[in-house]
């Protein structure tokens, strides 16, 4: 594709993503469907350019003020993902001069918001929470996330999958915390490989894998994944149960559960029972009250721990939206807790980095259910499971000690939180 045509396409995609009417990944997918003639390299340039603008929106908007022409074109030039000489061949002389001037700007020349590229309502509580780590966290949130795989322990071994990937010229390293994880370089076409087709691997962030580890579901148990979504954690839990017992995958979205079906077919699991529920007080839920051994509540949340993958969330979320989510999180946790039998385990988790969605929800639940539920120290739990390195995630200056806390700048995972309780009696 001619450089000028590709840059025009980048500008158009940037314009569409910046309306924030739909998630960025959906906007990009729609753009590709509307422009089926695009090759893989052009698609990569388009997507990475749009995501670069979302990641560094405040910085690029600041620099764009000194340029001329349509704003989305200036932003696309600043975020362009590709060789600099290729880009410059698409520019007018005035634009080349402006771009060279932008290249001389350093972090020291910029105000704080143009460096951290976070809305102030998010930057302020993060500074309060992580203190001196703030700039390391802000920088990590502007990076691309690595691609993590979970090896299906039901039918594959991590070392064997790694060797198979290596034969296919896909480099991988074992994840440091999850015993099932592999971190791979680049973005290979995994879906076209036999190792994917036969269900030996699933794409899943290492932090997400650890939630299944914390739940520690056993053979033959009755287990509920209360907010299953597309089922990544459901499949991990099913594998720890060795496809025995009964694992309910509940979600209020039948559409999300539909995405689980092909993954479930590949996995070889026969103990998973997906069920769409109307709300957390659905009759399906009430019928199981007091009968369940373990419940995982991966609650609907702001998703701000996934900003490396979904940078548009920091512009699409708001304090009001977070407030609404915390009310929903509290209600869901209350309903899910009723499912447990005496001695049963409850795990509450989010992929948020905000304390009001995490520690605040967990502390409030502990306080209001002191007679029924006993908090479990996540570090001790992981140590008992002989995952000592993962147990270290529950300690440190930016954790609550008894909770699991994962941070992109410390652990190279998405931001995750988890709290654990046992039902008394």
PDB file of N, CA and C in Angstrom, residues 243-313:
ATOM      1  N   UNK A 243     -11.489 -32.586  35.146  1.00  0.00           N
ATOM      2  CA  UNK A 243     -12.733 -32.832  34.405  1.00  0.00           C
ATOM      3  C   UNK A 243     -13.713 -33.723  35.168  1.00  0.00           C
ATOM      4  N   UNK A 244     -13.610 -33.695  36.515  1.00  0.00           N
ATOM      5  CA  UNK A 244     -14.558 -34.451  37.353  1.00  0.00           C
ATOM      6  C   UNK A 244     -15.458 -33.458  38.073  1.00  0.00           C
ATOM      7  N   UNK A 245     -16.402 -33.970  38.872  1.00  0.00           N
ATOM      8  CA  UNK A 245     -17.283 -33.092  39.621  1.00  0.00           C
ATOM      9  C   UNK A 245     -18.179 -32.279  38.701  1.00  0.00           C
ATOM     10  N   UNK A 246     -18.577 -31.103  39.169  1.00  0.00           N
ATOM     11  CA  UNK A 246     -19.499 -30.267  38.394  1.00  0.00           C
ATOM     12  C   UNK A 246     -19.068 -28.809  38.518  1.00  0.00           C
ATOM     13  N   UNK A 247     -18.850 -28.173  37.395  1.00  0.00           N
ATOM     14  CA  UNK A 247     -18.389 -26.783  37.369  1.00  0.00           C
ATOM     15  C   UNK A 247     -19.403 -25.936  36.604  1.00  0.00           C
ATOM     16  N   UNK A 248     -20.111 -25.069  37.344  1.00  0.00           N
ATOM     17  CA  UNK A 248     -21.095 -24.185  36.713  1.00  0.00           C
ATOM     18  C   UNK A 248     -20.411 -22.897  36.257  1.00  0.00           C
ATOM     19  N   UNK A 249     -20.659 -22.519  35.007  1.00  0.00           N
ATOM     20  CA  UNK A 249     -20.150 -21.252  34.468  1.00  0.00           C
ATOM     21  C   UNK A 249     -21.331 -20.313  34.293  1.00  0.00           C
ATOM     22  N   UNK A 250     -21.531 -19.417  35.263  1.00  0.00           N
ATOM     23  CA  UNK A 250     -22.645 -18.466  35.230  1.00  0.00           C
ATOM     24  C   UNK A 250     -22.199 -17.134  34.624  1.00  0.00           C
ATOM     25  N   UNK A 251     -23.083 -16.513  33.885  1.00  0.00           N
ATOM     26  CA  UNK A 251     -22.849 -15.140  33.432  1.00  0.00           C
ATOM     27  C   UNK A 251     -24.186 -14.535  33.024  1.00  0.00           C
ATOM     28  N   UNK A 252     -24.297 -13.222  33.153  1.00  0.00           N
ATOM     29  CA  UNK A 252     -25.547 -12.560  32.754  1.00  0.00           C
ATOM     30  C   UNK A 252     -25.607 -12.324  31.250  1.00  0.00           C
ATOM     31  N   UNK A 253     -24.494 -12.594  30.546  1.00  0.00           N
ATOM     32  CA  UNK A 253     -24.471 -12.411  29.091  1.00  0.00           C
ATOM     33  C   UNK A 253     -24.374 -13.754  28.376  1.00  0.00           C
ATOM     34  N   UNK A 254     -25.456 -14.141  27.698  1.00  0.00           N
ATOM     35  CA  UNK A 254     -25.433 -15.378  26.905  1.00  0.00           C
ATOM     36  C   UNK A 254     -24.430 -15.242  25.765  1.00  0.00           C
ATOM     37  N   UNK A 255     -24.270 -14.021  25.261  1.00  0.00           N
ATOM     38  CA  UNK A 255     -23.330 -13.763  24.161  1.00  0.00           C
ATOM     39  C   UNK A 255     -21.894 -14.081  24.592  1.00  0.00           C
ATOM     40  N   UNK A 256     -21.527 -13.643  25.817  1.00  0.00           N
ATOM     41  CA  UNK A 256     -20.177 -13.941  26.308  1.00  0.00           C
ATOM     42  C   UNK A 256     -19.992 -15.442  26.489  1.00  0.00           C
ATOM     43  N   UNK A 257     -21.014 -16.107  27.014  1.00  0.00           N
ATOM     44  CA  UNK A 257     -20.918 -17.551  27.214  1.00  0.00           C
ATOM     45  C   UNK A 257     -20.807 -18.308  25.892  1.00  0.00           C
ATOM     46  N   UNK A 258     -21.376 -17.749  24.832  1.00  0.00           N
ATOM     47  CA  UNK A 258     -21.253 -18.386  23.510  1.00  0.00           C
ATOM     48  C   UNK A 258     -19.794 -18.511  23.097  1.00  0.00           C
ATOM     49  N   UNK A 259     -18.981 -17.522  23.511  1.00  0.00           N
ATOM     50  CA  UNK A 259     -17.551 -17.552  23.172  1.00  0.00           C
ATOM     51  C   UNK A 259     -16.827 -18.680  23.900  1.00  0.00           C
ATOM     52  N   UNK A 260     -17.441 -19.177  24.990  1.00  0.00           N
ATOM     53  CA  UNK A 260     -16.841 -20.290  25.732  1.00  0.00           C
ATOM     54  C   UNK A 260     -16.984 -21.618  24.993  1.00  0.00           C
ATOM     55  N   UNK A 261     -18.061 -21.765  24.230  1.00  0.00           N
ATOM     56  CA  UNK A 261     -18.384 -23.076  23.653  1.00  0.00           C
ATOM     57  C   UNK A 261     -17.267 -23.684  22.797  1.00  0.00           C
ATOM     58  N   UNK A 262     -16.709 -22.948  21.805  1.00  0.00           N
ATOM     59  CA  UNK A 262     -15.617 -23.566  21.025  1.00  0.00           C
ATOM     60  C   UNK A 262     -14.375 -23.834  21.870  1.00  0.00           C
ATOM     61  N   UNK A 263     -14.108 -22.984  22.855  1.00  0.00           N
ATOM     62  CA  UNK A 263     -12.947 -23.188  23.729  1.00  0.00           C
ATOM     63  C   UNK A 263     -13.166 -24.444  24.585  1.00  0.00           C
ATOM     64  N   UNK A 264     -14.391 -24.608  25.043  1.00  0.00           N
ATOM     65  CA  UNK A 264     -14.735 -25.773  25.858  1.00  0.00           C
ATOM     66  C   UNK A 264     -14.591 -27.064  25.047  1.00  0.00           C
ATOM     67  N   UNK A 265     -15.027 -27.017  23.796  1.00  0.00           N
ATOM     68  CA  UNK A 265     -14.923 -28.192  22.921  1.00  0.00           C
ATOM     69  C   UNK A 265     -13.459 -28.593  22.719  1.00  0.00           C
ATOM     70  N   UNK A 266     -12.588 -27.598  22.531  1.00  0.00           N
ATOM     71  CA  UNK A 266     -11.156 -27.883  22.344  1.00  0.00           C
ATOM     72  C   UNK A 266     -10.513 -28.427  23.612  1.00  0.00           C
ATOM     73  N   UNK A 267     -10.981 -27.971  24.768  1.00  0.00           N
ATOM     74  CA  UNK A 267     -10.301 -28.261  26.033  1.00  0.00           C
ATOM     75  C   UNK A 267     -10.371 -29.723  26.453  1.00  0.00           C
ATOM     76  N   UNK A 268     -11.411 -30.426  25.993  1.00  0.00           N
ATOM     77  CA  UNK A 268     -11.596 -31.815  26.424  1.00  0.00           C
ATOM     78  C   UNK A 268     -12.299 -31.946  27.756  1.00  0.00           C
ATOM     79  N   UNK A 269     -12.744 -30.826  28.335  1.00  0.00           N
ATOM     80  CA  UNK A 269     -13.441 -30.885  29.621  1.00  0.00           C
ATOM     81  C   UNK A 269     -14.888 -31.332  29.432  1.00  0.00           C
ATOM     82  N   UNK A 270     -15.362 -32.177  30.336  1.00  0.00           N
ATOM     83  CA  UNK A 270     -16.756 -32.643  30.256  1.00  0.00           C
ATOM     84  C   UNK A 270     -17.557 -32.273  31.499  1.00  0.00           C
ATOM     85  N   UNK A 271     -16.934 -31.523  32.430  1.00  0.00           N
ATOM     86  CA  UNK A 271     -17.609 -31.216  33.701  1.00  0.00           C
ATOM     87  C   UNK A 271     -18.134 -29.782  33.779  1.00  0.00           C
ATOM     88  N   UNK A 272     -18.034 -29.038  32.671  1.00  0.00           N
ATOM     89  CA  UNK A 272     -18.426 -27.621  32.683  1.00  0.00           C
ATOM     90  C   UNK A 272     -19.864 -27.465  32.193  1.00  0.00           C
ATOM     91  N   UNK A 273     -20.650 -26.679  32.950  1.00  0.00           N
ATOM     92  CA  UNK A 273     -22.064 -26.458  32.607  1.00  0.00           C
ATOM     93  C   UNK A 273     -22.336 -24.957  32.520  1.00  0.00           C
ATOM     94  N   UNK A 274     -22.240 -24.379  31.306  1.00  0.00           N
ATOM     95  CA  UNK A 274     -22.496 -22.945  31.159  1.00  0.00           C
ATOM     96  C   UNK A 274     -23.989 -22.650  31.331  1.00  0.00           C
ATOM     97  N   UNK A 275     -24.310 -21.533  31.984  1.00  0.00           N
ATOM     98  CA  UNK A 275     -25.709 -21.153  32.180  1.00  0.00           C
ATOM     99  C   UNK A 275     -25.825 -19.635  32.262  1.00  0.00           C
ATOM    100  N   UNK A 276     -26.641 -19.065  31.380  1.00  0.00           N
ATOM    101  CA  UNK A 276     -26.905 -17.627  31.436  1.00  0.00           C
ATOM    102  C   UNK A 276     -27.912 -17.362  32.549  1.00  0.00           C
ATOM    103  N   UNK A 277     -27.610 -16.374  33.393  1.00  0.00           N
ATOM    104  CA  UNK A 277     -28.528 -16.005  34.484  1.00  0.00           C
ATOM    105  C   UNK A 277     -28.998 -14.563  34.266  1.00  0.00           C
ATOM    106  N   UNK A 278     -30.194 -14.256  34.765  1.00  0.00           N
ATOM    107  CA  UNK A 278     -30.758 -12.920  34.556  1.00  0.00           C
ATOM    108  C   UNK A 278     -30.036 -11.882  35.411  1.00  0.00           C
ATOM    109  N   UNK A 279     -29.669 -12.257  36.632  1.00  0.00           N
ATOM    110  CA  UNK A 279     -28.993 -11.366  37.578  1.00  0.00           C
ATOM    111  C   UNK A 279     -28.448 -12.230  38.703  1.00  0.00           C
ATOM    112  N   UNK A 280     -27.760 -11.601  39.656  1.00  0.00           N
ATOM    113  CA  UNK A 280     -27.089 -12.395  40.702  1.00  0.00           C
ATOM    114  C   UNK A 280     -28.069 -13.105  41.642  1.00  0.00           C
ATOM    115  N   UNK A 281     -29.367 -12.731  41.597  1.00  0.00           N
ATOM    116  CA  UNK A 281     -30.351 -13.381  42.462  1.00  0.00           C
ATOM    117  C   UNK A 281     -31.233 -14.359  41.682  1.00  0.00           C
ATOM    118  N   UNK A 282     -30.786 -14.755  40.511  1.00  0.00           N
ATOM    119  CA  UNK A 282     -31.533 -15.663  39.634  1.00  0.00           C
ATOM    120  C   UNK A 282     -31.914 -16.959  40.381  1.00  0.00           C
ATOM    121  N   UNK A 283     -33.037 -17.565  39.977  1.00  0.00           N
ATOM    122  CA  UNK A 283     -33.499 -18.813  40.615  1.00  0.00           C
ATOM    123  C   UNK A 283     -32.465 -19.929  40.502  1.00  0.00           C
ATOM    124  N   UNK A 284     -31.711 -19.963  39.396  1.00  0.00           N
ATOM    125  CA  UNK A 284     -30.654 -20.983  39.231  1.00  0.00           C
ATOM    126  C   UNK A 284     -29.641 -20.875  40.376  1.00  0.00           C
ATOM    127  N   UNK A 285     -29.364 -19.627  40.766  1.00  0.00           N
ATOM    128  CA  UNK A 285     -28.415 -19.380  41.850  1.00  0.00           C
ATOM    129  C   UNK A 285     -29.034 -19.810  43.179  1.00  0.00           C
ATOM    130  N   UNK A 286     -30.287 -19.425  43.415  1.00  0.00           N
ATOM    131  CA  UNK A 286     -30.952 -19.736  44.685  1.00  0.00           C
ATOM    132  C   UNK A 286     -31.038 -21.237  44.940  1.00  0.00           C
ATOM    133  N   UNK A 287     -31.239 -22.010  43.852  1.00  0.00           N
ATOM    134  CA  UNK A 287     -31.376 -23.467  44.010  1.00  0.00           C
ATOM    135  C   UNK A 287     -30.086 -24.132  44.495  1.00  0.00           C
ATOM    136  N   UNK A 288     -28.960 -23.476  44.282  1.00  0.00           N
ATOM    137  CA  UNK A 288     -27.669 -24.054  44.667  1.00  0.00           C
ATOM    138  C   UNK A 288     -27.169 -23.546  46.012  1.00  0.00           C
ATOM    139  N   UNK A 289     -27.957 -22.706  46.685  1.00  0.00           N
ATOM    140  CA  UNK A 289     -27.525 -22.110  47.956  1.00  0.00           C
ATOM    141  C   UNK A 289     -27.127 -23.193  48.969  1.00  0.00           C
ATOM    142  N   UNK A 290     -25.931 -23.011  49.543  1.00  0.00           N
ATOM    143  CA  UNK A 290     -25.447 -23.931  50.573  1.00  0.00           C
ATOM    144  C   UNK A 290     -24.942 -25.268  50.073  1.00  0.00           C
ATOM    145  N   UNK A 291     -24.824 -25.421  48.748  1.00  0.00           N
ATOM    146  CA  UNK A 291     -24.442 -26.722  48.185  1.00  0.00           C
ATOM    147  C   UNK A 291     -23.052 -26.749  47.531  1.00  0.00           C
ATOM    148  N   UNK A 292     -22.413 -25.589  47.430  1.00  0.00           N
ATOM    149  CA  UNK A 292     -21.212 -25.478  46.597  1.00  0.00           C
ATOM    150  C   UNK A 292     -19.925 -25.485  47.430  1.00  0.00           C
ATOM    151  N   UNK A 293     -18.914 -26.188  46.926  1.00  0.00           N
ATOM    152  CA  UNK A 293     -17.629 -26.292  47.625  1.00  0.00           C
ATOM    153  C   UNK A 293     -16.753 -25.058  47.445  1.00  0.00           C
ATOM    154  N   UNK A 294     -16.761 -24.510  46.220  1.00  0.00           N
ATOM    155  CA  UNK A 294     -15.898 -23.354  45.937  1.00  0.00           C
ATOM    156  C   UNK A 294     -16.586 -22.428  44.947  1.00  0.00           C
ATOM    157  N   UNK A 295     -16.434 -21.119  45.180  1.00  0.00           N
ATOM    158  CA  UNK A 295     -17.013 -20.117  44.288  1.00  0.00           C
ATOM    159  C   UNK A 295     -15.949 -19.084  43.926  1.00  0.00           C
ATOM    160  N   UNK A 296     -15.797 -18.850  42.632  1.00  0.00           N
ATOM    161  CA  UNK A 296     -14.921 -17.792  42.135  1.00  0.00           C
ATOM    162  C   UNK A 296     -15.790 -16.640  41.647  1.00  0.00           C
ATOM    163  N   UNK A 297     -15.554 -15.448  42.195  1.00  0.00           N
ATOM    164  CA  UNK A 297     -16.246 -14.239  41.745  1.00  0.00           C
ATOM    165  C   UNK A 297     -15.217 -13.337  41.092  1.00  0.00           C
ATOM    166  N   UNK A 298     -15.050 -13.485  39.791  1.00  0.00           N
ATOM    167  CA  UNK A 298     -14.188 -12.572  39.036  1.00  0.00           C
ATOM    168  C   UNK A 298     -15.105 -11.430  38.592  1.00  0.00           C
ATOM    169  N   UNK A 299     -15.257 -10.446  39.458  1.00  0.00           N
ATOM    170  CA  UNK A 299     -16.350  -9.475  39.347  1.00  0.00           C
ATOM    171  C   UNK A 299     -16.196  -8.527  38.162  1.00  0.00           C
ATOM    172  N   UNK A 300     -17.327  -8.073  37.601  1.00  0.00           N
ATOM    173  CA  UNK A 300     -17.271  -7.004  36.604  1.00  0.00           C
ATOM    174  C   UNK A 300     -16.564  -5.802  37.237  1.00  0.00           C
ATOM    175  N   UNK A 301     -15.604  -5.227  36.544  1.00  0.00           N
ATOM    176  CA  UNK A 301     -14.831  -4.140  37.146  1.00  0.00           C
ATOM    177  C   UNK A 301     -14.417  -3.143  36.069  1.00  0.00           C
ATOM    178  N   UNK A 302     -13.689  -2.131  36.478  1.00  0.00           N
ATOM    179  CA  UNK A 302     -13.253  -1.086  35.547  1.00  0.00           C
ATOM    180  C   UNK A 302     -12.273  -1.615  34.506  1.00  0.00           C
ATOM    181  N   UNK A 303     -11.613  -2.746  34.807  1.00  0.00           N
ATOM    182  CA  UNK A 303     -10.634  -3.310  33.870  1.00  0.00           C
ATOM    183  C   UNK A 303      -9.349  -2.519  33.787  1.00  0.00           C
ATOM    184  N   UNK A 304      -9.123  -1.595  34.737  1.00  0.00           N
ATOM    185  CA  UNK A 304      -7.968  -0.698  34.629  1.00  0.00           C
ATOM    186  C   UNK A 304      -6.631  -1.402  34.845  1.00  0.00           C
ATOM    187  N   UNK A 305      -6.669  -2.650  35.291  1.00  0.00           N
ATOM    188  CA  UNK A 305      -5.432  -3.428  35.367  1.00  0.00           C
ATOM    189  C   UNK A 305      -4.975  -3.931  34.006  1.00  0.00           C
ATOM    190  N   UNK A 306      -5.846  -3.783  32.993  1.00  0.00           N
ATOM    191  CA  UNK A 306      -5.525  -4.300  31.648  1.00  0.00           C
ATOM    192  C   UNK A 306      -5.203  -3.169  30.664  1.00  0.00           C
ATOM    193  N   UNK A 307      -4.754  -2.013  31.165  1.00  0.00           N
ATOM    194  CA  UNK A 307      -4.534  -0.851  30.284  1.00  0.00           C
ATOM    195  C   UNK A 307      -3.465  -1.106  29.218  1.00  0.00           C
ATOM    196  N   UNK A 308      -2.555  -2.044  29.474  1.00  0.00           N
ATOM    197  CA  UNK A 308      -1.562  -2.352  28.433  1.00  0.00           C
ATOM    198  C   UNK A 308      -2.251  -2.965  27.208  1.00  0.00           C
ATOM    199  N   UNK A 309      -3.326  -3.703  27.436  1.00  0.00           N
ATOM    200  CA  UNK A 309      -4.076  -4.332  26.341  1.00  0.00           C
ATOM    201  C   UNK A 309      -5.235  -3.465  25.862  1.00  0.00           C
ATOM    202  N   UNK A 310      -5.821  -2.727  26.808  1.00  0.00           N
ATOM    203  CA  UNK A 310      -7.035  -1.938  26.516  1.00  0.00           C
ATOM    204  C   UNK A 310      -6.843  -0.485  26.945  1.00  0.00           C
ATOM    205  N   UNK A 311      -5.945   0.237  26.267  1.00  0.00           N
ATOM    206  CA  UNK A 311      -5.631   1.602  26.726  1.00  0.00           C
ATOM    207  C   UNK A 311      -6.801   2.569  26.633  1.00  0.00           C
ATOM    208  N   UNK A 312      -7.810   2.238  25.836  1.00  0.00           N
ATOM    209  CA  UNK A 312      -8.982   3.122  25.725  1.00  0.00           C
ATOM    210  C   UNK A 312      -9.786   3.181  27.023  1.00  0.00           C
ATOM    211  N   UNK A 313      -9.623   2.168  27.905  1.00  0.00           N
ATOM    212  CA  UNK A 313     -10.424   2.131  29.132  1.00  0.00           C
ATOM    213  C   UNK A 313     -10.174   3.347  30.021  1.00  0.00           C
TER     214      UNK A 313
END
